[in-house]
């Protein structure tokens, strides 16, 4: 399948460091941040999984479940997680990492680069740094794709979760570089009269650009 | 085509607010940040194009050309750009916006969501907030896909350009949340002896996790 914004993401069963999971059942009614990394015992990935595990309380607050993935087996993941806990000074690594040894989930979610795609079935294939933000109805809402050489931005993942949850809850949209607490935009589909009823005060910069408190 | 990290991006000719361009010729030997937005005279897009145009000096410094796209014609783009210049207090809007009225480029770069894809040929189709970071060899290096309701993060676009240029120039990789000036990671393919020759001092956290000054 080709995943687009608004696509229902595919379900799967997989072995993980938390035991066997069914993806949909694991997410339940939560949001999901599902991301892949190239390999266990590699440096950028180590910093990434440590950072995301440290931020788990922030994701918990937002009702978001984290799920990682790479193509090694569970024993390798578990050995490596000991390193991550030591390096990032974590009491306990906080979320499951899928052991996608047959690369079934990686291909279901297209977590490969051009080279990996060409090597399909004839060479080593590692996953890249994909991020999928999935809402409680299992729809893909945002996706990022980074190469193995560049680590992701944990603050941007939290920022877009805040933005998506705000837009869903309040019927607003968020401007460039928006951060929680900043003013939001009233969508053009809402008339001035409706906007006044719904949001109280708002500032009109142009008829189509109206800011209000979130 | 299905664009993956490492894919050569497709070339095209298009009408833009800077006249007719050939995409490859326009980029020349520069990096490219190519992004789409849903529609002219809509609020989030207005804040986004204003912010990117304000940052043009930063992109220029990094040898990056910006190219925007949406599905209206050049006259509509030009009228709207007057608003952007006024709102964002710009002397002159700084980069071309493609008028992709036939949605040819949008489909070449898959800048549509699930609903737009299903409406293909039978309803209105608008583009979503795609971002493609393209290197001078015309390879796709990073891509982001946001929905119409959530504005992008201009700092993250600049950050990944810095990271990609640093990794290419120095043969290093960048950790999670890396910012220009912070320490980088020596890739495991470089031995300790080579690393000492190449980078001088470095810090070994684990044999596979070594930090050095960039």
Tab-separated table of C-alpha atoms in Angstrom:
chain	number	residue	atom	x	y	z
A	1	UNK	CA	0.000	0.000	0.000
A	2	UNK	CA	1.048	3.583	-0.520
A	3	UNK	CA	0.465	5.515	2.671
A	4	UNK	CA	-0.789	9.050	2.265
A	5	UNK	CA	-1.979	11.592	4.802
A	6	UNK	CA	-5.462	10.366	5.726
A	7	UNK	CA	-4.775	6.721	4.807
A	8	UNK	CA	-5.806	4.055	7.294
A	9	UNK	CA	-2.494	2.497	8.334
A	10	UNK	CA	-2.144	-1.285	7.911
A	11	UNK	CA	-2.437	-3.613	10.899
A	12	UNK	CA	0.089	-6.388	11.626
A	13	UNK	CA	1.293	-8.861	14.251
A	14	UNK	CA	4.939	-8.701	15.277
A	15	UNK	CA	7.479	-9.880	17.806
A	16	UNK	CA	8.714	-7.066	20.003
A	17	UNK	CA	10.748	-6.464	23.136
A	18	UNK	CA	7.356	-6.373	24.942
A	19	UNK	CA	6.348	-9.776	23.508
A	20	UNK	CA	4.115	-10.452	20.541
A	21	UNK	CA	1.791	-7.564	19.716
A	22	UNK	CA	-1.038	-6.827	17.359
A	23	UNK	CA	-0.404	-3.244	16.254
A	24	UNK	CA	-4.037	-2.058	16.375
A	25	UNK	CA	-4.661	-3.771	19.725
A	26	UNK	CA	-1.479	-2.297	21.173
A	27	UNK	CA	-2.430	1.245	20.124
A	28	UNK	CA	-6.010	0.785	21.344
A	29	UNK	CA	-7.682	4.201	21.655
A	30	UNK	CA	-4.369	6.053	21.866
A	31	UNK	CA	-2.500	8.071	19.315
A	32	UNK	CA	0.612	6.366	17.989
A	33	UNK	CA	4.094	7.511	17.027
A	34	UNK	CA	5.576	4.647	15.028
A	35	UNK	CA	9.168	4.975	13.928
A	36	UNK	CA	11.948	2.860	12.446
A	37	UNK	CA	15.718	3.010	12.832
A	38	UNK	CA	18.510	1.504	10.729
A	39	UNK	CA	20.157	-0.915	13.169
A	40	UNK	CA	20.826	-1.930	16.780
A	41	UNK	CA	24.195	-0.919	18.250
A	42	UNK	CA	24.552	2.054	15.902
A	43	UNK	CA	25.246	5.523	17.212
A	44	UNK	CA	22.532	7.858	15.926
A	45	UNK	CA	19.814	5.312	16.723
A	46	UNK	CA	21.136	4.986	20.263
A	47	UNK	CA	20.760	8.732	20.839
A	48	UNK	CA	17.303	8.703	19.258
A	49	UNK	CA	15.777	5.842	21.227
A	50	UNK	CA	17.270	7.228	24.439
A	51	UNK	CA	15.755	10.642	23.782
A	52	UNK	CA	12.318	9.269	22.917
A	53	UNK	CA	12.298	7.032	25.985
A	54	UNK	CA	13.187	10.012	28.183
A	55	UNK	CA	10.251	11.895	26.671
A	56	UNK	CA	7.832	9.039	27.358
A	57	UNK	CA	6.118	10.973	30.203
A	58	UNK	CA	5.380	13.775	27.706
A	59	UNK	CA	3.933	11.318	25.196
A	60	UNK	CA	1.935	9.590	27.970
A	61	UNK	CA	0.401	12.947	28.937
A	62	UNK	CA	-0.778	13.337	25.346
A	63	UNK	CA	-2.200	9.793	25.169
A	64	UNK	CA	0.444	8.756	22.609
A	65	UNK	CA	1.995	5.284	22.457
A	66	UNK	CA	5.508	4.981	21.046
A	67	UNK	CA	6.524	1.972	18.939
A	68	UNK	CA	10.006	1.483	17.469
A	69	UNK	CA	11.207	-0.925	14.792
A	70	UNK	CA	14.366	-2.310	13.289
A	71	UNK	CA	15.237	-5.515	11.483
A	72	UNK	CA	17.173	-7.401	14.174
A	73	UNK	CA	15.722	-10.026	16.515
A	74	UNK	CA	14.429	-9.528	20.057
A	75	UNK	CA	17.632	-10.812	21.775
A	76	UNK	CA	19.728	-8.218	19.903
A	77	UNK	CA	17.231	-5.449	20.702
A	78	UNK	CA	17.287	-6.411	24.390
A	79	UNK	CA	21.096	-6.431	24.597
A	80	UNK	CA	21.233	-3.042	22.903
A	81	UNK	CA	18.519	-1.565	25.124
A	82	UNK	CA	20.822	-2.216	28.121
A	83	UNK	CA	23.318	0.160	26.453
A	84	UNK	CA	20.618	2.758	25.818
A	85	UNK	CA	19.479	2.601	29.450
A	86	UNK	CA	23.069	3.056	30.624
A	87	UNK	CA	23.964	5.872	28.209
A	88	UNK	CA	20.734	7.831	28.576
A	89	UNK	CA	20.522	7.126	32.341
A	90	UNK	CA	17.089	5.542	32.049
A	91	UNK	CA	15.631	3.383	34.779
A	92	UNK	CA	13.755	1.352	32.235
A	93	UNK	CA	13.411	1.760	28.491
A	94	UNK	CA	9.793	2.674	28.007
A	95	UNK	CA	8.290	1.275	24.804
A	96	UNK	CA	8.329	-1.789	22.543
A	97	UNK	CA	10.772	-2.159	19.663
A	98	UNK	CA	9.559	-4.444	16.898
A	99	UNK	CA	11.938	-7.193	15.717
A	100	UNK	CA	11.158	-7.052	12.009
A	101	UNK	CA	13.566	-9.769	10.920
A	102	UNK	CA	11.627	-10.623	7.753
A	103	UNK	CA	11.194	-6.904	6.940
A	104	UNK	CA	7.476	-7.479	6.541
A	105	UNK	CA	6.425	-4.406	8.491
A	106	UNK	CA	9.203	-2.311	6.939
A	107	UNK	CA	7.826	-2.979	3.475
A	108	UNK	CA	4.194	-2.585	4.611
A	109	UNK	CA	5.106	0.931	5.785
A	110	UNK	CA	7.728	1.592	3.084
A	111	UNK	CA	10.491	2.218	5.618
A	112	UNK	CA	13.292	1.703	3.090
A	113	UNK	CA	15.358	3.994	0.909
A	114	UNK	CA	16.009	3.689	-2.819
A	115	UNK	CA	19.063	1.481	-2.286
A	116	UNK	CA	17.216	-0.819	0.121
A	117	UNK	CA	14.340	-1.057	-2.304
A	118	UNK	CA	16.686	-2.076	-5.147
A	119	UNK	CA	18.367	-4.678	-2.899
A	120	UNK	CA	15.030	-6.288	-2.113
A	121	UNK	CA	15.619	-10.026	-2.000
A	122	UNK	CA	19.214	-9.825	-3.174
A	123	UNK	CA	21.170	-7.956	-0.523
A	124	UNK	CA	21.130	-6.460	2.939
A	125	UNK	CA	18.244	-4.106	3.530
A	126	UNK	CA	18.057	-1.809	6.531
A	127	UNK	CA	15.229	0.481	7.481
A	128	UNK	CA	15.545	4.279	7.455
A	129	UNK	CA	14.326	6.895	9.936
A	130	UNK	CA	10.591	6.992	9.218
A	131	UNK	CA	8.123	8.588	11.630
A	132	UNK	CA	4.376	8.052	11.382
A	133	UNK	CA	1.947	9.974	13.570
A	134	UNK	CA	-1.273	7.939	13.750
A	135	UNK	CA	-4.541	9.110	15.300
A	136	UNK	CA	-6.936	7.000	17.409
A	137	UNK	CA	-8.970	6.116	14.286
A	138	UNK	CA	-5.757	4.588	12.812
A	139	UNK	CA	-5.399	7.283	10.169
A	140	UNK	CA	-1.960	8.554	9.169
A	141	UNK	CA	-1.821	12.247	10.024
A	142	UNK	CA	1.835	13.259	9.500
A	143	UNK	CA	4.958	11.501	8.282
A	144	UNK	CA	8.668	12.339	8.278
A	145	UNK	CA	11.458	10.472	6.500
A	146	UNK	CA	15.098	11.046	7.458
A	147	UNK	CA	18.184	9.246	6.131
A	148	UNK	CA	20.419	7.059	8.354
A	149	UNK	CA	22.981	9.881	8.661
A	150	UNK	CA	20.709	12.504	10.251
A	151	UNK	CA	18.984	12.100	13.631
A	152	UNK	CA	15.410	13.234	14.034
A	153	UNK	CA	13.995	16.100	16.120
A	154	UNK	CA	12.081	14.929	19.175
A	155	UNK	CA	10.664	18.418	19.837
A	156	UNK	CA	9.143	18.521	16.359
A	157	UNK	CA	7.402	15.189	16.951
A	158	UNK	CA	5.878	16.517	20.184
A	159	UNK	CA	4.999	19.824	18.497
A	160	UNK	CA	3.017	18.160	15.706
A	161	UNK	CA	1.195	15.903	18.178
A	162	UNK	CA	0.163	19.048	20.094
A	163	UNK	CA	-0.882	20.746	16.852
A	164	UNK	CA	-2.920	17.784	15.593
A	165	UNK	CA	-4.663	17.331	18.939
A	166	UNK	CA	-5.402	21.066	19.141
A	167	UNK	CA	-6.809	21.228	15.602
A	168	UNK	CA	-8.986	18.154	16.248
A	169	UNK	CA	-10.277	19.384	19.608
A	170	UNK	CA	-10.932	23.042	18.759
A	171	UNK	CA	-11.683	23.156	15.038
A	172	UNK	CA	-8.743	25.484	14.398
A	173	UNK	CA	-5.559	25.254	12.313
A	174	UNK	CA	-1.985	26.123	13.328
A	175	UNK	CA	0.385	28.618	11.654
A	176	UNK	CA	4.007	27.964	10.690
A	177	UNK	CA	6.297	27.324	13.694
A	178	UNK	CA	3.340	27.153	16.094
A	179	UNK	CA	4.037	26.051	19.664
A	180	UNK	CA	1.518	25.103	22.371
A	181	UNK	CA	0.198	28.281	24.001
A	182	UNK	CA	0.560	30.466	20.903
A	183	UNK	CA	-2.389	31.854	18.942
A	184	UNK	CA	-4.108	29.612	16.395
A	185	UNK	CA	-5.927	30.339	13.138
A	186	UNK	CA	-9.684	30.183	12.515
A	187	UNK	CA	-10.255	28.247	9.285
A	188	UNK	CA	-11.960	30.118	6.414
A	189	UNK	CA	-14.901	27.685	6.548
A	190	UNK	CA	-15.992	29.409	9.789
A	191	UNK	CA	-17.841	32.743	9.279
A	192	UNK	CA	-17.040	35.806	11.399
A	193	UNK	CA	-20.361	35.405	13.219
A	194	UNK	CA	-19.724	31.756	13.991
A	195	UNK	CA	-16.133	32.566	14.994
A	196	UNK	CA	-17.341	35.134	17.519
A	197	UNK	CA	-19.755	32.626	19.024
A	198	UNK	CA	-17.162	29.863	19.136
A	199	UNK	CA	-13.957	31.691	20.047
A	200	UNK	CA	-15.005	35.065	21.450
A	201	UNK	CA	-12.357	37.604	20.470
A	202	UNK	CA	-10.257	37.183	17.340
A	203	UNK	CA	-7.914	39.339	15.272
A	204	UNK	CA	-8.539	39.753	11.538
A	205	UNK	CA	-5.342	40.314	9.544
A	206	UNK	CA	-7.076	39.513	6.250
A	207	UNK	CA	-10.612	38.169	5.821
A	208	UNK	CA	-9.041	34.716	5.368
A	209	UNK	CA	-6.417	35.129	8.131
A	210	UNK	CA	-7.907	35.399	11.616
A	211	UNK	CA	-5.995	34.595	14.799
A	212	UNK	CA	-7.479	33.634	18.156
A	213	UNK	CA	-6.357	32.220	21.507
A	214	UNK	CA	-6.352	28.449	21.459
B	1	UNK	CA	7.317	7.195	-9.510
B	2	UNK	CA	7.569	6.448	-5.823
B	3	UNK	CA	10.109	8.791	-4.267
B	4	UNK	CA	12.308	7.303	-1.574
B	5	UNK	CA	15.312	8.693	0.262
B	6	UNK	CA	18.119	8.450	-2.295
B	7	UNK	CA	15.798	8.544	-5.337
B	8	UNK	CA	16.694	10.898	-8.164
B	9	UNK	CA	13.807	13.368	-8.190
B	10	UNK	CA	11.922	13.806	-11.470
B	11	UNK	CA	12.529	16.844	-13.683
B	12	UNK	CA	9.702	18.965	-15.143
B	13	UNK	CA	8.885	22.252	-16.866
B	14	UNK	CA	6.359	24.525	-15.187
B	15	UNK	CA	4.861	27.994	-15.165
B	16	UNK	CA	5.808	29.934	-12.065
B	17	UNK	CA	5.664	33.432	-10.636
B	18	UNK	CA	9.247	33.794	-11.958
B	19	UNK	CA	8.229	32.733	-15.495
B	20	UNK	CA	8.568	29.319	-17.090
B	21	UNK	CA	11.234	27.162	-15.431
B	22	UNK	CA	12.872	23.825	-15.966
B	23	UNK	CA	13.225	22.404	-12.446
B	24	UNK	CA	16.726	20.948	-12.882
B	25	UNK	CA	17.994	24.062	-14.660
B	26	UNK	CA	16.531	26.294	-11.996
B	27	UNK	CA	18.200	24.350	-9.175
B	28	UNK	CA	21.505	24.187	-11.071
B	29	UNK	CA	24.296	23.210	-8.649
B	30	UNK	CA	22.333	24.312	-5.594
B	31	UNK	CA	20.483	22.326	-2.993
B	32	UNK	CA	16.698	22.597	-3.262
B	33	UNK	CA	13.856	22.828	-0.779
B	34	UNK	CA	10.723	22.091	-2.781
B	35	UNK	CA	7.404	22.387	-1.005
B	36	UNK	CA	3.714	22.474	-1.783
B	37	UNK	CA	0.801	24.206	-0.083
B	38	UNK	CA	-2.949	23.629	-0.291
B	39	UNK	CA	-4.212	26.911	-1.783
B	40	UNK	CA	-3.647	30.619	-2.392
B	41	UNK	CA	-5.429	33.049	-0.041
B	42	UNK	CA	-5.609	30.512	2.766
B	43	UNK	CA	-4.317	31.320	6.229
B	44	UNK	CA	-1.734	28.698	7.215
B	45	UNK	CA	-0.105	28.870	3.774
B	46	UNK	CA	0.150	32.641	4.069
B	47	UNK	CA	2.107	32.345	7.320
B	48	UNK	CA	4.301	29.617	5.833
B	49	UNK	CA	5.306	31.356	2.608
B	50	UNK	CA	5.943	34.580	4.520
B	51	UNK	CA	8.202	32.788	6.993
B	52	UNK	CA	10.171	30.966	4.302
B	53	UNK	CA	10.623	34.147	2.295
B	54	UNK	CA	11.923	35.938	5.400
B	55	UNK	CA	14.423	33.112	5.864
B	56	UNK	CA	15.649	33.347	2.268
B	57	UNK	CA	18.987	34.930	3.336
B	58	UNK	CA	19.599	31.871	5.545
B	59	UNK	CA	18.822	29.499	2.684
B	60	UNK	CA	20.984	31.583	0.315
B	61	UNK	CA	23.921	31.278	2.739
B	62	UNK	CA	23.551	27.494	2.559
B	63	UNK	CA	23.307	27.444	-1.256
B	64	UNK	CA	19.673	26.320	-1.123
B	65	UNK	CA	17.018	27.393	-3.635
B	66	UNK	CA	13.410	27.482	-2.459
B	67	UNK	CA	10.582	26.485	-4.784
B	68	UNK	CA	6.898	26.555	-3.790
B	69	UNK	CA	3.876	25.020	-5.496
B	70	UNK	CA	0.121	25.093	-5.469
B	71	UNK	CA	-2.557	24.373	-8.028
B	72	UNK	CA	-3.753	27.883	-8.900
B	73	UNK	CA	-2.560	29.949	-11.879
B	74	UNK	CA	0.173	32.587	-11.949
B	75	UNK	CA	-2.230	35.587	-11.759
B	76	UNK	CA	-3.784	34.207	-8.556
B	77	UNK	CA	-0.346	33.489	-7.057
B	78	UNK	CA	0.787	37.032	-7.874
B	79	UNK	CA	-2.275	38.652	-6.296
B	80	UNK	CA	-1.830	36.553	-3.171
B	81	UNK	CA	1.896	37.284	-2.927
B	82	UNK	CA	0.991	40.987	-2.532
B	83	UNK	CA	-0.886	39.981	0.633
B	84	UNK	CA	2.060	37.912	1.871
B	85	UNK	CA	4.455	40.809	1.292
B	86	UNK	CA	2.148	43.132	3.206
B	87	UNK	CA	1.456	40.776	6.117
B	88	UNK	CA	5.026	39.559	6.550
B	89	UNK	CA	6.520	43.006	5.858
B	90	UNK	CA	8.641	41.728	2.981
B	91	UNK	CA	10.178	44.067	0.439
B	92	UNK	CA	9.901	41.427	-2.213
B	93	UNK	CA	8.774	37.814	-2.015
B	94	UNK	CA	11.919	35.845	-2.708
B	95	UNK	CA	11.295	32.625	-4.628
B	96	UNK	CA	9.174	31.140	-7.408
B	97	UNK	CA	5.805	29.520	-6.768
B	98	UNK	CA	4.791	26.946	-9.367
B	99	UNK	CA	1.310	27.275	-10.905
B	100	UNK	CA	0.460	23.591	-11.136
B	101	UNK	CA	-3.009	24.012	-12.608
B	102	UNK	CA	-3.043	20.567	-14.223
B	103	UNK	CA	-1.629	18.978	-11.032
B	104	UNK	CA	1.055	17.309	-13.106
B	105	UNK	CA	3.894	18.127	-10.726
B	106	UNK	CA	1.736	17.384	-7.689
B	107	UNK	CA	1.199	13.849	-8.901
B	108	UNK	CA	4.817	13.425	-10.036
B	109	UNK	CA	5.859	14.215	-6.445
B	110	UNK	CA	2.806	12.624	-4.782
B	111	UNK	CA	1.817	15.854	-3.040
B	112	UNK	CA	-1.745	14.697	-2.366
B	113	UNK	CA	-3.513	13.065	0.541
B	114	UNK	CA	-5.720	9.973	0.511
B	115	UNK	CA	-8.852	12.021	-0.218
B	116	UNK	CA	-7.188	13.928	-3.060
B	117	UNK	CA	-5.916	10.681	-4.496
B	118	UNK	CA	-9.423	9.182	-4.453
B	119	UNK	CA	-10.844	12.328	-6.098
B	120	UNK	CA	-8.369	12.090	-8.939
B	121	UNK	CA	-10.213	13.078	-12.090
B	122	UNK	CA	-13.612	13.351	-10.418
B	123	UNK	CA	-13.403	16.161	-7.890
B	124	UNK	CA	-11.377	19.021	-6.517
B	125	UNK	CA	-7.832	18.026	-5.582
B	126	UNK	CA	-5.587	20.247	-3.530
B	127	UNK	CA	-1.985	19.630	-2.615
B	128	UNK	CA	-0.832	19.027	0.947
B	129	UNK	CA	2.190	20.343	2.864
B	130	UNK	CA	5.021	18.267	1.382
B	131	UNK	CA	8.676	19.243	1.829
B	132	UNK	CA	11.466	17.703	-0.232
B	133	UNK	CA	15.120	18.430	0.514
B	134	UNK	CA	17.093	17.763	-2.660
B	135	UNK	CA	20.890	17.713	-2.952
B	136	UNK	CA	22.964	19.120	-5.855
B	137	UNK	CA	23.002	15.684	-7.548
B	138	UNK	CA	19.161	15.836	-7.577
B	139	UNK	CA	18.765	13.076	-5.027
B	140	UNK	CA	15.987	13.213	-2.441
B	141	UNK	CA	17.603	13.375	0.987
B	142	UNK	CA	14.744	14.080	3.424
B	143	UNK	CA	10.987	14.476	3.120
B	144	UNK	CA	8.236	15.707	5.423
B	145	UNK	CA	4.485	15.487	4.875
B	146	UNK	CA	2.084	17.627	6.921
B	147	UNK	CA	-1.689	17.912	6.551
B	148	UNK	CA	-3.425	21.169	5.517
B	149	UNK	CA	-4.372	21.889	9.161
B	150	UNK	CA	-0.845	22.002	10.615
B	151	UNK	CA	1.831	24.499	9.579
B	152	UNK	CA	5.394	23.312	9.110
B	153	UNK	CA	8.507	24.151	11.144
B	154	UNK	CA	10.929	26.431	9.315
B	155	UNK	CA	13.693	25.867	11.901
B	156	UNK	CA	13.536	22.113	11.339
B	157	UNK	CA	13.969	22.596	7.582
B	158	UNK	CA	17.074	24.729	8.173
B	159	UNK	CA	18.351	22.261	10.787
B	160	UNK	CA	18.193	19.274	8.425
B	161	UNK	CA	19.886	21.257	5.641
B	162	UNK	CA	22.725	22.025	8.079
B	163	UNK	CA	22.874	18.381	9.149
B	164	UNK	CA	22.931	17.015	5.596
B	165	UNK	CA	25.592	19.490	4.501
B	166	UNK	CA	27.692	18.709	7.589
B	167	UNK	CA	27.439	14.929	7.101
B	168	UNK	CA	28.352	15.255	3.410
B	169	UNK	CA	31.284	17.602	4.022
B	170	UNK	CA	32.828	15.927	7.064
B	171	UNK	CA	31.946	12.245	6.813
B	172	UNK	CA	30.127	12.334	10.144
B	173	UNK	CA	26.545	11.677	11.261
B	174	UNK	CA	24.335	13.783	13.539
B	175	UNK	CA	22.600	12.696	16.776
B	176	UNK	CA	18.956	13.305	17.692
B	177	UNK	CA	18.076	17.011	18.094
B	178	UNK	CA	21.467	18.113	16.727
B	179	UNK	CA	21.970	21.820	16.062
B	180	UNK	CA	24.805	23.496	14.148
B	181	UNK	CA	27.786	23.905	16.496
B	182	UNK	CA	27.016	20.833	18.614
B	183	UNK	CA	29.150	17.682	18.627
B	184	UNK	CA	28.676	15.144	15.851
B	185	UNK	CA	29.091	11.369	15.720
B	186	UNK	CA	31.875	9.418	14.013
B	187	UNK	CA	30.279	6.622	11.964
B	188	UNK	CA	31.177	3.024	12.941
B	189	UNK	CA	32.761	2.490	9.494
B	190	UNK	CA	35.680	4.706	10.633
B	191	UNK	CA	38.241	2.940	12.887
B	192	UNK	CA	39.612	4.600	16.018
B	193	UNK	CA	42.975	5.091	14.284
B	194	UNK	CA	41.395	6.709	11.241
B	195	UNK	CA	39.149	8.802	13.488
B	196	UNK	CA	42.165	10.187	15.336
B	197	UNK	CA	43.839	11.121	12.072
B	198	UNK	CA	40.720	12.677	10.651
B	199	UNK	CA	39.122	14.383	13.669
B	200	UNK	CA	41.850	14.651	16.303
B	201	UNK	CA	40.218	14.288	19.688
B	202	UNK	CA	37.016	12.305	20.167
B	203	UNK	CA	35.014	10.924	23.079
B	204	UNK	CA	34.135	7.218	23.172
B	205	UNK	CA	30.853	6.516	24.985
B	206	UNK	CA	30.618	3.007	23.508
B	207	UNK	CA	32.872	1.534	20.800
B	208	UNK	CA	30.087	2.337	18.312
B	209	UNK	CA	29.211	5.763	19.824
B	210	UNK	CA	32.009	8.311	19.476
B	211	UNK	CA	31.449	12.082	19.582
B	212	UNK	CA	33.729	14.742	18.117
B	213	UNK	CA	33.658	18.471	17.326
B	214	UNK	CA	32.216	19.113	13.875
